[in-house]
RNA sequence: CGGGCGGUAGCUUAGCUCGGCAAAGCGCCUGGUUUGGGACCAGGAGACCGCGAGUUCAAAUCUCGCCCGCCCGACCA
């Protein structure tokens, strides 16, 4: 292990070591791997093509999932009249501190009659507008989604994880019964778990949030929480059940089968570009990032190796012979013909986290093979070119599951079971990770955890609700088993 | 938003204390030699020293304001 670290150190230039300073490491790799940058406007980021391509892969996967279950994409306005925003008291109270306002417009910068909020989330505008389209139980459910960006005036920002503008999808659905809306929120949470685990190879804890952590205006909030390599938790997606709270505030009603007016039951849910940050922090190492094959813009990088023009022609002809097979097989690959030395290219593509690399030199041509190197083990394995596309497809599948397994093992090794607040406080002084503990359900006890354990919060309530023992704070009988962590 | 630190070439920084021709490494361009784990030689381009004001014969350097970033805190679902 130590040896490996020293070896890696030799490979790396320009990025802070993860073990030296995780935060700097993160910023370094996000910028050096060309994922994103700050823009010069406070808290606003520019997402570069390599980072955006990962987000696009996520959007395609999720869009397919929701279309399959009958959801439709809409586009609602960016600006929300103040009067729309303020109807649901709890909701506006929760978001008021981070809303940006448009108060002037036009050539003369005239003051607007009514200030317009730049959407921090769209429950209020969707609610205000959707009622036009809902009259009867036959119009339900109304399953809407939109892909957009929102603005939240954050005081402290971090690339991908917390920026003043971020890109996401926000789903808003309206149902004729509580049961159906609750099922909808559960369904989406399952999709989010799949995006995190099956696509990003990040194992997650999922479950309800405590009341203190529940979305403003929601009856309950569901979450998926991943563990980053510094031991901090990251919320990777949330799905909210609103009951009739929003429908009542925005008068979203329908005539039921008995011709009685009834308020809708609604949900909302979102995942964002934060997920790109999640995969960086969950899989990266001192050499750079590691991109899960399923979302990798480049899955296989080919590095040709030759000495002279003759060698180049030979290698090029050889690669042309099977590169089309990769394309036909849908493998996202690229041949790096840049005029650099092989070692430089190895380091470059490792920094960018490309899962598989093929080294192809003249002696490989003679042997009818390539040298396969994966980003996790760095072992070199000769692979015959006959049947190479199939072989690489299998390797990508294996890589994806190895990456998940590695993250899962990390999660296991950083998950603990404790029973008292003293233990929890002591634990988080020394290390991080997830800690399971029994909790009585009292908000006062929850606040004491946060206060005394240095910002540790309840991340999830165990969905199995297998509570036993006494509350870690007050000692009363526990109602819930909860996961605790420091979080981003 | 409070406290602390910083901003000099694409990147990382030196120079600032004590005002006096703006430097280095990496990267970039050209040519040559190279090429199986971050090459070497030679030449070259690239900076209103974050922005604005002030002090001064003279400001990267001193003073003030603003902008941007980093760390800590509050906030953040």
Short mmCIF file of C-alpha atoms (C1' of nucleotides) in Angstrom, two decimals, chain B residues 4 6 14 16 21 24-25 29-31 34-36 38 41-43 46 49 60 63 68 72 77:
data_model
loop_
_atom_site.label_atom_id
_atom_site.label_comp_id
_atom_site.label_asym_id
_atom_site.label_seq_id
_atom_site.Cartn_x
_atom_site.Cartn_y
_atom_site.Cartn_z
"C1'" G B 4 -8.16 35.31 8.92
"C1'" G B 6 -4.30 35.72 -0.64
"C1'" A B 14 9.58 34.65 -6.13
"C1'" C B 16 6.54 43.65 -1.38
"C1'" C B 21 14.49 48.34 -15.72
"C1'" A B 24 11.84 31.65 -12.31
"C1'" G B 25 9.94 26.67 -13.09
"C1'" C B 29 5.26 28.18 -30.36
"C1'" U B 30 9.56 26.95 -34.02
"C1'" G B 31 13.62 23.68 -35.38
"C1'" U B 34 13.81 11.58 -29.21
"C1'" U B 35 9.47 8.24 -28.06
"C1'" G B 36 7.10 0.88 -24.14
"C1'" G B 38 5.55 12.71 -17.19
"C1'" C B 41 19.12 20.89 -26.79
"C1'" A B 42 18.64 25.66 -29.17
"C1'" G B 43 15.65 29.75 -30.24
"C1'" G B 46 3.50 35.53 -23.68
"C1'" C B 49 1.62 43.00 -11.31
"C1'" A B 60 3.85 45.07 -8.16
"C1'" U B 63 -2.77 53.93 2.00
"C1'" C B 68 -12.48 37.60 -7.09
"C1'" C B 72 -12.62 28.97 9.81
"C1'" A B 77 -32.04 19.95 2.23
#
